[in-house]
Structure formats: C-alpha cells, structure tokens
mmCIF file of C-alpha atoms in Angstrom:
data_model
loop_
_atom_site.group_PDB
_atom_site.id
_atom_site.type_symbol
_atom_site.label_atom_id
_atom_site.label_comp_id
_atom_site.label_asym_id
_atom_site.label_seq_id
_atom_site.Cartn_x
_atom_site.Cartn_y
_atom_site.Cartn_z
ATOM 1 C CA UNK A 74 -12.831 8.294 15.530
ATOM 2 C CA UNK A 75 -16.365 8.475 14.290
ATOM 3 C CA UNK A 76 -17.882 5.175 13.180
ATOM 4 C CA UNK A 77 -18.733 6.918 9.895
ATOM 5 C CA UNK A 78 -15.032 7.645 9.316
ATOM 6 C CA UNK A 79 -14.195 4.031 10.043
ATOM 7 C CA UNK A 80 -16.735 2.918 7.436
ATOM 8 C CA UNK A 81 -15.434 5.385 4.848
ATOM 9 C CA UNK A 82 -11.830 4.259 5.356
ATOM 10 C CA UNK A 83 -12.828 0.633 5.122
ATOM 11 C CA UNK A 84 -14.848 1.246 1.929
ATOM 12 C CA UNK A 85 -11.959 3.142 0.338
ATOM 13 C CA UNK A 86 -9.610 0.300 1.180
ATOM 14 C CA UNK A 87 -12.004 -2.277 -0.319
ATOM 15 C CA UNK A 88 -12.377 -0.163 -3.473
ATOM 16 C CA UNK A 89 -8.572 0.227 -3.625
ATOM 17 C CA UNK A 90 -8.749 4.016 -3.260
ATOM 18 C CA UNK A 91 -5.762 5.407 -1.306
ATOM 19 C CA UNK A 92 -6.992 7.621 1.533
ATOM 20 C CA UNK A 93 -5.570 9.305 4.631
ATOM 21 C CA UNK A 94 -7.103 10.058 7.993
ATOM 22 C CA UNK A 95 -5.967 13.429 9.314
ATOM 23 C CA UNK A 96 -6.052 13.965 13.070
ATOM 24 C CA UNK A 97 -5.414 17.549 14.225
ATOM 25 C CA UNK A 98 -3.659 16.815 17.491
ATOM 26 C CA UNK A 99 -4.610 20.085 19.249
ATOM 27 C CA UNK A 100 -8.377 19.650 18.819
ATOM 28 C CA UNK A 101 -8.749 15.933 18.075
ATOM 29 C CA UNK A 102 -10.718 16.925 14.974
ATOM 30 C CA UNK A 103 -10.500 14.400 12.140
ATOM 31 C CA UNK A 104 -11.093 14.316 8.406
ATOM 32 C CA UNK A 105 -10.534 11.869 5.558
ATOM 33 C CA UNK A 106 -8.892 12.906 2.328
ATOM 34 C CA UNK A 107 -8.521 10.593 -0.651
ATOM 35 C CA UNK A 108 -5.437 10.760 -2.826
ATOM 36 C CA UNK A 109 -7.605 11.735 -5.815
ATOM 37 C CA UNK A 110 -9.126 14.594 -3.812
ATOM 38 C CA UNK A 111 -5.838 16.414 -3.253
ATOM 39 C CA UNK A 112 -6.280 19.545 -5.321
ATOM 40 C CA UNK A 113 -5.818 23.243 -5.767
ATOM 41 C CA UNK A 114 -7.685 24.023 -2.546
ATOM 42 C CA UNK A 115 -5.441 21.734 -0.457
ATOM 43 C CA UNK A 116 -2.780 23.826 1.355
ATOM 44 C CA UNK A 117 0.547 23.258 -0.448
ATOM 45 C CA UNK A 118 2.413 21.936 2.608
ATOM 46 C CA UNK A 119 -0.394 19.481 3.343
ATOM 47 C CA UNK A 120 -0.655 18.356 -0.292
ATOM 48 C CA UNK A 121 3.071 17.700 -0.350
ATOM 49 C CA UNK A 122 3.031 15.752 2.933
ATOM 50 C CA UNK A 123 0.062 13.682 1.721
ATOM 51 C CA UNK A 124 1.600 12.852 -1.672
ATOM 52 C CA UNK A 125 4.849 11.858 0.000
ATOM 53 C CA UNK A 126 2.968 9.733 2.525
ATOM 54 C CA UNK A 127 0.994 7.916 -0.186
ATOM 55 C CA UNK A 128 4.099 7.318 -2.266
ATOM 56 C CA UNK A 129 6.323 6.055 0.552
ATOM 57 C CA UNK A 130 3.457 4.356 2.415
ATOM 58 C CA UNK A 131 4.550 6.157 5.596
ATOM 59 C CA UNK A 132 2.306 7.781 8.166
ATOM 60 C CA UNK A 133 3.660 10.702 10.183
ATOM 61 C CA UNK A 134 2.959 13.832 12.204
ATOM 62 C CA UNK A 135 3.621 17.146 10.411
ATOM 63 C CA UNK A 136 3.140 20.824 11.237
ATOM 64 C CA UNK A 137 0.708 22.706 8.997
ATOM 65 C CA UNK A 138 0.352 26.431 9.766
ATOM 66 C CA UNK A 139 1.727 25.835 13.270
ATOM 67 C CA UNK A 140 -0.707 22.995 14.029
ATOM 68 C CA UNK A 141 0.413 19.401 14.449
ATOM 69 C CA UNK A 142 -1.546 16.982 12.314
ATOM 70 C CA UNK A 143 -1.122 13.221 12.215
ATOM 71 C CA UNK A 144 -1.463 11.858 8.694
ATOM 72 C CA UNK A 145 -2.369 8.179 8.792
ATOM 73 C CA UNK A 146 -1.960 6.635 5.346
ATOM 74 C CA UNK A 147 -4.382 3.894 4.272
ATOM 75 C CA UNK A 148 -2.948 2.591 1.022
ATOM 76 C CA UNK A 149 -4.560 -0.440 -0.564
ATOM 77 C CA UNK A 150 -2.251 -3.453 -1.025
ATOM 78 C CA UNK A 151 0.243 -3.357 -3.872
ATOM 79 C CA UNK A 152 -0.635 -5.407 -6.934
ATOM 80 C CA UNK A 153 1.467 -6.853 -9.729
ATOM 81 C CA UNK A 154 -0.003 -7.968 -13.030
ATOM 82 C CA UNK A 155 2.342 -10.206 -14.992
ATOM 83 C CA UNK A 156 1.387 -10.734 -18.631
ATOM 84 C CA UNK A 157 2.905 -14.041 -19.685
ATOM 85 C CA UNK A 158 3.103 -17.237 -17.651
ATOM 86 C CA UNK A 159 6.753 -17.586 -18.624
ATOM 87 C CA UNK A 160 9.864 -18.739 -16.769
ATOM 88 C CA UNK A 161 10.643 -15.258 -15.368
ATOM 89 C CA UNK A 162 7.078 -15.081 -14.066
ATOM 90 C CA UNK A 163 7.697 -18.253 -12.059
ATOM 91 C CA UNK A 164 10.574 -16.514 -10.283
ATOM 92 C CA UNK A 165 9.006 -13.054 -10.047
ATOM 93 C CA UNK A 166 5.596 -14.067 -8.653
ATOM 94 C CA UNK A 167 6.738 -15.471 -5.282
ATOM 95 C CA UNK A 168 9.358 -12.728 -4.836
ATOM 96 C CA UNK A 169 6.826 -9.980 -5.462
ATOM 97 C CA UNK A 170 4.419 -11.665 -3.080
ATOM 98 C CA UNK A 171 7.060 -11.563 -0.350
ATOM 99 C CA UNK A 172 7.478 -7.854 -1.037
ATOM 100 C CA UNK A 173 3.761 -7.354 -0.342
ATOM 101 C CA UNK A 174 2.212 -7.565 -3.802
ATOM 102 C CA UNK A 175 -0.977 -9.385 -4.735
ATOM 103 C CA UNK A 176 0.133 -11.143 -7.923
ATOM 104 C CA UNK A 177 -1.989 -12.017 -10.958
ATOM 105 C CA UNK A 178 -0.578 -13.776 -14.006
ATOM 106 C CA UNK A 179 -2.512 -13.170 -17.212
ATOM 107 C CA UNK A 180 -1.968 -15.577 -20.092
ATOM 108 C CA UNK A 181 -4.607 -17.183 -22.343
ATOM 109 C CA UNK A 182 -2.083 -19.762 -23.565
ATOM 110 C CA UNK A 183 -3.087 -22.617 -21.317
ATOM 111 C CA UNK A 184 0.077 -24.558 -22.193
ATOM 112 C CA UNK A 185 1.994 -21.894 -20.221
ATOM 113 C CA UNK A 186 -0.593 -20.985 -17.612
ATOM 114 C CA UNK A 187 -0.766 -24.345 -15.877
ATOM 115 C CA UNK A 188 -1.284 -25.192 -12.229
ATOM 116 C CA UNK A 189 1.873 -27.305 -12.393
ATOM 117 C CA UNK A 190 3.817 -24.111 -13.007
ATOM 118 C CA UNK A 191 1.758 -21.613 -10.990
ATOM 119 C CA UNK A 192 -0.628 -21.550 -8.074
ATOM 120 C CA UNK A 193 -4.174 -21.673 -9.374
ATOM 121 C CA UNK A 194 -5.359 -18.528 -7.563
ATOM 122 C CA UNK A 195 -2.747 -16.418 -9.334
ATOM 123 C CA UNK A 196 -3.774 -17.417 -12.865
ATOM 124 C CA UNK A 197 -6.095 -15.531 -15.188
ATOM 125 C CA UNK A 198 -6.405 -17.228 -18.608
ATOM 126 C CA UNK A 199 -8.406 -14.499 -20.310
ATOM 127 C CA UNK A 200 -6.885 -12.259 -22.989
ATOM 128 C CA UNK A 201 -5.213 -9.161 -21.518
ATOM 129 C CA UNK A 202 -7.693 -6.709 -23.095
ATOM 130 C CA UNK A 203 -10.507 -8.562 -21.314
ATOM 131 C CA UNK A 204 -8.736 -9.366 -18.044
ATOM 132 C CA UNK A 205 -6.924 -6.104 -17.303
ATOM 133 C CA UNK A 206 -9.898 -3.711 -17.167
ATOM 134 C CA UNK A 207 -11.552 -6.081 -14.719
ATOM 135 C CA UNK A 208 -8.471 -6.648 -12.532
ATOM 136 C CA UNK A 209 -7.939 -2.889 -12.544
ATOM 137 C CA UNK A 210 -4.852 -0.789 -13.143
ATOM 138 C CA UNK A 211 -4.581 1.786 -10.356
ATOM 139 C CA UNK A 212 -1.859 3.811 -8.605
ATOM 140 C CA UNK A 213 -0.867 0.806 -6.464
ATOM 141 C CA UNK A 214 -0.494 -1.509 -9.471
ATOM 142 C CA UNK A 215 2.552 -2.480 -11.525
ATOM 143 C CA UNK A 216 2.349 -4.309 -14.851
ATOM 144 C CA UNK A 217 5.077 -6.227 -16.606
ATOM 145 C CA UNK A 218 4.660 -7.676 -20.096
ATOM 146 C CA UNK A 219 6.878 -10.730 -20.511
ATOM 147 C CA UNK A 220 5.520 -12.739 -23.452
ATOM 148 C CA UNK A 221 7.456 -11.174 -26.384
ATOM 149 C CA UNK A 222 4.235 -11.816 -28.298
ATOM 150 C CA UNK A 223 2.724 -8.608 -29.727
ATOM 151 C CA UNK A 224 -0.761 -10.159 -29.633
ATOM 152 C CA UNK A 225 -0.523 -10.339 -25.853
ATOM 153 C CA UNK A 226 2.009 -7.690 -24.806
ATOM 154 C CA UNK A 227 0.847 -4.805 -27.012
ATOM 155 C CA UNK A 228 -2.808 -4.603 -25.891
ATOM 156 C CA UNK A 229 -1.636 -4.889 -22.272
ATOM 157 C CA UNK A 230 0.857 -2.043 -22.743
ATOM 158 C CA UNK A 231 -1.771 0.180 -24.398
ATOM 159 C CA UNK A 232 -4.063 -0.285 -21.395
ATOM 160 C CA UNK A 233 -1.277 0.110 -18.823
ATOM 161 C CA UNK A 234 0.229 3.358 -20.134
ATOM 162 C CA UNK A 235 -3.249 4.895 -20.305
ATOM 163 C CA UNK A 236 -3.797 3.983 -16.637
ATOM 164 C CA UNK A 237 -2.343 5.482 -13.421
ATOM 165 C CA UNK A 238 -0.332 2.266 -12.793
ATOM 166 C CA UNK A 239 2.897 3.275 -11.071
ATOM 167 C CA UNK A 240 5.125 0.990 -13.131
ATOM 168 C CA UNK A 241 4.909 -0.441 -16.642
ATOM 169 C CA UNK A 242 7.692 -2.704 -17.886
ATOM 170 C CA UNK A 243 8.231 -4.785 -21.010
ATOM 171 C CA UNK A 244 10.729 -7.571 -21.599
ATOM 172 C CA UNK A 245 12.912 -7.510 -24.693
ATOM 173 C CA UNK A 246 16.237 -6.274 -25.993
ATOM 174 C CA UNK A 247 16.759 -2.692 -27.150
ATOM 175 C CA UNK A 248 16.171 -3.886 -30.742
ATOM 176 C CA UNK A 249 12.998 -5.776 -29.879
ATOM 177 C CA UNK A 250 11.767 -2.739 -27.997
ATOM 178 C CA UNK A 251 12.503 -0.413 -30.936
ATOM 179 C CA UNK A 252 10.261 -2.586 -33.125
ATOM 180 C CA UNK A 253 7.646 -2.629 -30.391
ATOM 181 C CA UNK A 254 7.732 1.172 -30.136
ATOM 182 C CA UNK A 255 7.036 1.367 -33.909
ATOM 183 C CA UNK A 256 4.001 -0.882 -33.525
ATOM 184 C CA UNK A 257 2.721 0.970 -30.455
ATOM 185 C CA UNK A 258 3.115 4.299 -32.242
ATOM 186 C CA UNK A 259 1.171 2.957 -35.241
ATOM 187 C CA UNK A 260 -1.433 1.759 -32.763
ATOM 188 C CA UNK A 261 -1.873 5.356 -31.605
ATOM 189 C CA UNK A 262 0.261 5.449 -28.456
ATOM 190 C CA UNK A 263 1.612 8.919 -27.627
ATOM 191 C CA UNK A 264 5.329 9.623 -27.098
ATOM 192 C CA UNK A 265 4.499 10.309 -23.462
ATOM 193 C CA UNK A 266 2.896 6.876 -23.218
ATOM 194 C CA UNK A 267 5.896 5.204 -24.838
ATOM 195 C CA UNK A 268 8.206 6.969 -22.382
ATOM 196 C CA UNK A 269 6.244 5.369 -19.508
ATOM 197 C CA UNK A 270 7.382 1.892 -20.506
ATOM 198 C CA UNK A 271 10.510 0.608 -18.776
ATOM 199 C CA UNK A 272 12.234 -1.385 -21.513
ATOM 200 C CA UNK A 273 14.377 -3.353 -21.536
ATOM 201 C CA UNK A 274 12.629 -4.192 -18.265
ATOM 202 C CA UNK A 275 14.473 -4.053 -14.932
ATOM 203 C CA UNK A 276 17.586 -2.421 -13.520
ATOM 204 C CA UNK A 277 20.838 -2.947 -15.389
ATOM 205 C CA UNK A 278 22.489 -5.259 -12.842
ATOM 206 C CA UNK A 279 23.924 -7.678 -15.370
ATOM 207 C CA UNK A 280 21.233 -10.232 -14.572
ATOM 208 C CA UNK A 281 21.772 -13.741 -15.919
ATOM 209 C CA UNK A 282 18.817 -16.120 -16.006
ATOM 210 C CA UNK A 283 15.175 -15.797 -14.945
ATOM 211 C CA UNK A 284 15.747 -15.431 -11.200
ATOM 212 C CA UNK A 285 18.221 -12.575 -11.517
ATOM 213 C CA UNK A 286 16.037 -10.880 -14.124
ATOM 214 C CA UNK A 287 13.153 -11.148 -11.634
ATOM 215 C CA UNK A 288 15.386 -9.461 -9.015
ATOM 216 C CA UNK A 289 16.180 -6.627 -11.446
ATOM 217 C CA UNK A 290 12.467 -6.146 -12.246
ATOM 218 C CA UNK A 291 11.432 -6.113 -8.581
ATOM 219 C CA UNK A 292 14.267 -3.677 -7.808
ATOM 220 C CA UNK A 293 13.160 -1.293 -10.557
ATOM 221 C CA UNK A 294 9.517 -1.543 -9.456
ATOM 222 C CA UNK A 295 10.570 -0.680 -5.901
ATOM 223 C CA UNK A 296 12.669 2.304 -6.989
ATOM 224 C CA UNK A 297 9.781 3.613 -9.107
ATOM 225 C CA UNK A 298 7.245 3.074 -6.328
ATOM 226 C CA UNK A 299 9.382 4.924 -3.790
ATOM 227 C CA UNK A 300 10.319 7.714 -6.193
ATOM 228 C CA UNK A 301 13.991 6.900 -5.818
ATOM 229 C CA UNK A 302 16.374 7.109 -8.736
ATOM 230 C CA UNK A 303 18.395 3.912 -8.688
ATOM 231 C CA UNK A 304 22.157 4.180 -8.427
ATOM 232 C CA UNK A 305 24.569 1.453 -9.278
ATOM 233 C CA UNK A 306 27.444 1.360 -6.823
ATOM 234 C CA UNK B 525 2.205 -3.707 5.925
ATOM 235 C CA UNK B 526 -0.808 -2.027 4.370
ATOM 236 C CA UNK B 527 -2.532 -5.404 4.247
ATOM 237 C CA UNK B 528 -2.081 -5.759 8.016
ATOM 238 C CA UNK B 529 -3.439 -2.252 8.470
ATOM 239 C CA UNK B 530 -6.422 -3.151 6.305
ATOM 240 C CA UNK B 531 -7.191 -6.132 8.501
ATOM 241 C CA UNK B 532 -7.060 -4.053 11.723
ATOM 242 C CA UNK B 533 -9.451 -1.592 10.075
ATOM 243 C CA UNK B 534 -11.806 -4.412 9.081
ATOM 244 C CA UNK B 535 -11.771 -5.798 12.611
ATOM 245 C CA UNK B 536 -12.584 -2.351 14.041
ATOM 246 C CA UNK B 537 -15.436 -2.023 11.583
ATOM 247 C CA UNK B 538 -16.835 -5.493 12.236
ATOM 248 C CA UNK B 539 -16.714 -5.100 16.010
ATOM 249 C CA UNK B 540 -18.339 -1.667 15.806
ATOM 250 C CA UNK B 541 -21.058 -3.015 13.506
ATOM 251 C CA UNK B 542 -21.702 -5.819 16.003
ATOM 252 C CA UNK B 543 -22.443 -3.116 18.576
ATOM 253 C CA UNK B 544 -19.277 -3.687 20.588
ATOM 254 C CA UNK B 545 -17.577 -0.712 22.224
ATOM 255 C CA UNK B 546 -14.258 -0.237 20.491
ATOM 256 C CA UNK B 547 -11.130 1.911 20.713
ATOM 257 C CA UNK B 548 -8.239 2.269 18.286
ATOM 258 C CA UNK B 549 -4.648 2.975 19.319
ATOM 259 C CA UNK B 550 -2.290 4.409 16.699
ATOM 260 C CA UNK B 551 1.458 5.075 16.778
ATOM 261 C CA UNK B 552 1.655 8.775 15.824
ATOM 262 C CA UNK B 553 5.358 9.502 16.400
ATOM 263 C CA UNK B 554 8.498 7.550 17.031
ATOM 264 C CA UNK B 555 12.035 8.552 17.998
ATOM 265 C CA UNK B 556 15.022 6.264 18.029
ATOM 266 C CA UNK B 557 14.562 2.575 17.399
ATOM 267 C CA UNK B 558 10.834 2.073 17.831
ATOM 268 C CA UNK B 559 9.598 -1.471 17.376
ATOM 269 C CA UNK B 560 6.592 -0.605 15.161
ATOM 270 C CA UNK B 561 6.419 2.120 12.511
ATOM 271 C CA UNK B 562 4.244 5.209 12.710
ATOM 272 C CA UNK B 563 0.685 4.440 11.633
ATOM 273 C CA UNK B 564 0.663 0.969 13.214
ATOM 274 C CA UNK B 565 -2.625 0.248 14.940
ATOM 275 C CA UNK B 566 -4.271 -1.850 17.582
ATOM 276 C CA UNK B 567 -8.004 -2.292 17.954
ATOM 277 C CA UNK B 568 -9.519 -3.227 21.298
ATOM 278 C CA UNK B 569 -13.004 -3.810 22.666
ATOM 279 C CA UNK B 570 -14.493 -3.217 26.136
ATOM 280 C CA UNK B 571 -13.844 -6.853 27.108
ATOM 281 C CA UNK B 572 -10.137 -6.546 26.411
ATOM 282 C CA UNK B 573 -10.129 -8.446 23.101
ATOM 283 C CA UNK B 574 -7.571 -6.925 20.793
ATOM 284 C CA UNK B 575 -5.945 -7.288 17.392
ATOM 285 C CA UNK B 576 -2.958 -5.590 15.808
ATOM 286 C CA UNK B 577 0.130 -4.153 17.432
ATOM 287 C CA UNK B 578 1.621 -0.812 18.407
ATOM 288 C CA UNK B 579 4.923 -1.910 19.901
ATOM 289 C CA UNK B 580 5.467 -5.582 19.301
ATOM 290 C CA UNK B 581 4.357 -6.360 22.835
ATOM 291 C CA UNK B 582 6.364 -3.811 24.890
ATOM 292 C CA UNK B 583 3.622 -1.428 26.017
ATOM 293 C CA UNK B 584 0.446 -3.192 24.886
ATOM 294 C CA UNK B 585 -0.642 -3.784 28.492
ATOM 295 C CA UNK B 586 -0.729 -0.062 29.303
ATOM 296 C CA UNK B 587 -2.330 0.767 25.969
ATOM 297 C CA UNK B 588 -5.127 -1.701 26.662
ATOM 298 C CA UNK B 589 -5.821 -0.110 30.051
ATOM 299 C CA UNK B 590 -5.863 3.351 28.424
ATOM 300 C CA UNK B 591 -8.216 2.048 25.735
ATOM 301 C CA UNK B 592 -10.689 0.894 28.368
ATOM 302 C CA UNK B 593 -10.561 4.417 29.842
ATOM 303 C CA UNK B 594 -11.115 5.977 26.415
ATOM 304 C CA UNK B 595 -14.116 3.710 25.795
ATOM 305 C CA UNK B 596 -15.612 4.689 29.152
ATOM 306 C CA UNK B 597 -14.901 8.428 28.927
ATOM 307 C CA UNK B 598 -15.561 8.753 25.184
ATOM 308 C CA UNK B 599 -12.441 10.905 24.916
ATOM 309 C CA UNK B 600 -9.166 10.411 23.081
ATOM 310 C CA UNK B 601 -5.852 10.393 24.924
ATOM 311 C CA UNK B 602 -2.195 10.747 23.933
ATOM 312 C CA UNK B 603 0.201 8.317 25.600
ATOM 313 C CA UNK B 604 3.946 8.586 25.570
ATOM 314 C CA UNK B 605 6.416 5.829 26.298
ATOM 315 C CA UNK B 606 10.170 5.905 26.305
ATOM 316 C CA UNK B 607 13.410 5.882 28.177
ATOM 317 C CA UNK B 608 12.492 9.141 29.899
ATOM 318 C CA UNK B 609 9.279 7.631 31.217
ATOM 319 C CA UNK B 610 9.679 5.445 34.305
ATOM 320 C CA UNK B 611 6.478 3.515 33.780
ATOM 321 C CA UNK B 612 7.249 2.735 30.184
ATOM 322 C CA UNK B 613 10.763 1.712 31.027
ATOM 323 C CA UNK B 614 9.313 -0.777 33.461
ATOM 324 C CA UNK B 615 6.829 -1.769 30.779
ATOM 325 C CA UNK B 616 9.850 -2.827 28.813
ATOM 326 C CA UNK B 617 10.466 -0.504 25.886
ATOM 327 C CA UNK B 618 13.986 -1.826 26.037
ATOM 328 C CA UNK B 619 15.102 -0.734 22.604
ATOM 329 C CA UNK B 620 15.710 2.778 23.910
ATOM 330 C CA UNK B 621 13.226 4.474 21.633
ATOM 331 C CA UNK B 622 10.322 6.713 22.411
ATOM 332 C CA UNK B 623 6.810 6.434 20.985
ATOM 333 C CA UNK B 624 3.589 8.412 21.190
ATOM 334 C CA UNK B 625 0.343 6.535 20.895
ATOM 335 C CA UNK B 626 -3.032 8.144 20.253
ATOM 336 C CA UNK B 627 -5.871 6.188 21.830
ATOM 337 C CA UNK B 628 -9.368 7.061 20.655
ATOM 338 C CA UNK B 629 -12.820 5.564 21.102
ATOM 339 C CA UNK B 630 -15.001 4.825 18.066
ATOM 340 C CA UNK B 631 -18.001 7.099 18.474
ATOM 341 C CA UNK B 632 -21.449 6.598 16.991
ATOM 342 C CA UNK B 633 -22.252 10.132 15.834
#
C-alpha cells in the first residue's frame, strides 16, 4: 500500500467519511473509493458490492469482469444521538455503546442531564438545533428523540430527516405521533421526511419499561442499519 | 469492529510517519470457521513490533515472518493457511477453517 493511500484512508476515517480500499488481486493495483463517490461511472457490479459492504460493514473479495478484487471497508464508528436525558436514555446509552456506538445525549434541561444520571463525556447540554449540526448527522449516525417535548424533539427531527442519518426514531404513542406529524408538516417537513421517522419508536416486541423499550429501539436501529426487514417469530 | 480497524490504521500511519518500515497484513478471504473476519488487519514494523490481529493468534508468527520479507523485498504476498496446508495446521489453525492473508509493505511513492 502506498503511504499516500494510508494517509487518505486515515483522513477519511477521521472525517467520518466511509471509504473502501480496492486491491485488484491479479496486479496488486490499489485504489480508494469513498461511499459518496460511487456514481454512474462505477461499474454496476462494483457499485453494488461496495454499497453492500458499506451497509453491512463487511469486507470481501468479489469478481468484477473476471478479475478478483478485495474490497476492504473502512467505515467510521457508528454514532447514536439521543435527544432527551430521560429514563430510556439511561438504559439505551450503555447498550448502544456495547453494540459499537459512540453515544451523545443532547438535553439543555440540566435537571435531566446530570452527571449523577449519565457519564459526563456523553452529555451535551446545548439546544438540539445548536448541538446537532456540530455533532454531525451522517450515514453512520442514528438519532432518537425521546423528550416528548416539541421544543426539543421537533427541531431535532427536522435536522435528522434532512440528513443522511441511517435511522431516525421518535418516542410517543400513535396519537402523540399523529399530532407531531401535524406540527412537522406545518413546519415544512415533506411527506418523504415524515415517512423517515420511526414512530412509535422501536420494534413492536411488547416492551414494558425503559430497559425493554431500549432493547426494541436498538433492535430496530440494527435492522435498519443492516437493511434487514425485522420479522417477529 | 470498525473502531479497532481505525486504530490499526492510525498505528500504521504513525509508524510510517515516524520513518519506520511497515507492512500491513489483511484477511482477504475466509472459508469455514475462521477466527477473524475478512478485513481484519495487523500492522508490523521491521523490528517485529505489531498491533492488531488476523487470526486471534493462530498464524500470527508466520504472518510476521512474511511481513519482514515483504518489507525487505518491497513486494506484496498472498499467504494461505488452512487444514489443507501442513505448515498452517502445525501453526495451529485448529478451528478447521481456511484463510487467505494479503501481506503488503507500505511504500513511499
């Protein structure tokens, strides 16, 4: 590998840009392709293998036009932004961390966002419309809005659906969500944007209590990330 | 897993920037029950310092020797280990799988 390739991969990782190193195994020739560079001029079979690799986070050797190429996927770490330092957040944060997510909890209400309830490094006490653009909502990021408070949840949802975040969820019953949809629509959100929001949040597993709700959220995030339609057995 | 991969990449970059001679070994294919998934990496320098893992310890010894060769020759090499390979069997790939590992030097140009 050329030192220049090593630098480029490392810079992409630091900037949270998913990239892949292709090694053509017959010639040893290598090239880097970023996920946002896959386009019309990328051979269809290669584009498909790359997209699948980025989505599943799996590297593999594939045949393209009779040539074996090793696609090594360099995805940045997963990230979860939780809006609302609520009880479910206390259960979800450590679980998501175990599943490989960097977790940030955004809540300006300092009565909720306390170091007694959360680890200091996970807390961001700015308002969502200030915090989120800086934290960044990219293809490796999930956002869940858990406050029930339109002042906090709605701005976060507007930003999240307009971003390439792979998962956007909002807590609340079907009725609460219907009211929320009305507000979001009035606020200018498109039907396509509204359809991006998983609400009521999480898989329907009959969850009771914050911990089980956290399980259902993490399960739905995983299914969405891996492009797998969940089935209830 | 991607975080681990990121740290191997950082190590490779830091060592290269320090002027050390470095090789990277990458699992490019696996069959059967391989101990580390495809894409797993190990970085090694000319003094035998290494970080990361390509097999959870089964074949690292051979990979390190091959890395030294790659650093000296400046050429990449494909290694294969598995039940059908006597050396690797002795090296202890006991899980019955087969893996291919691409060992390449980091080059300056």
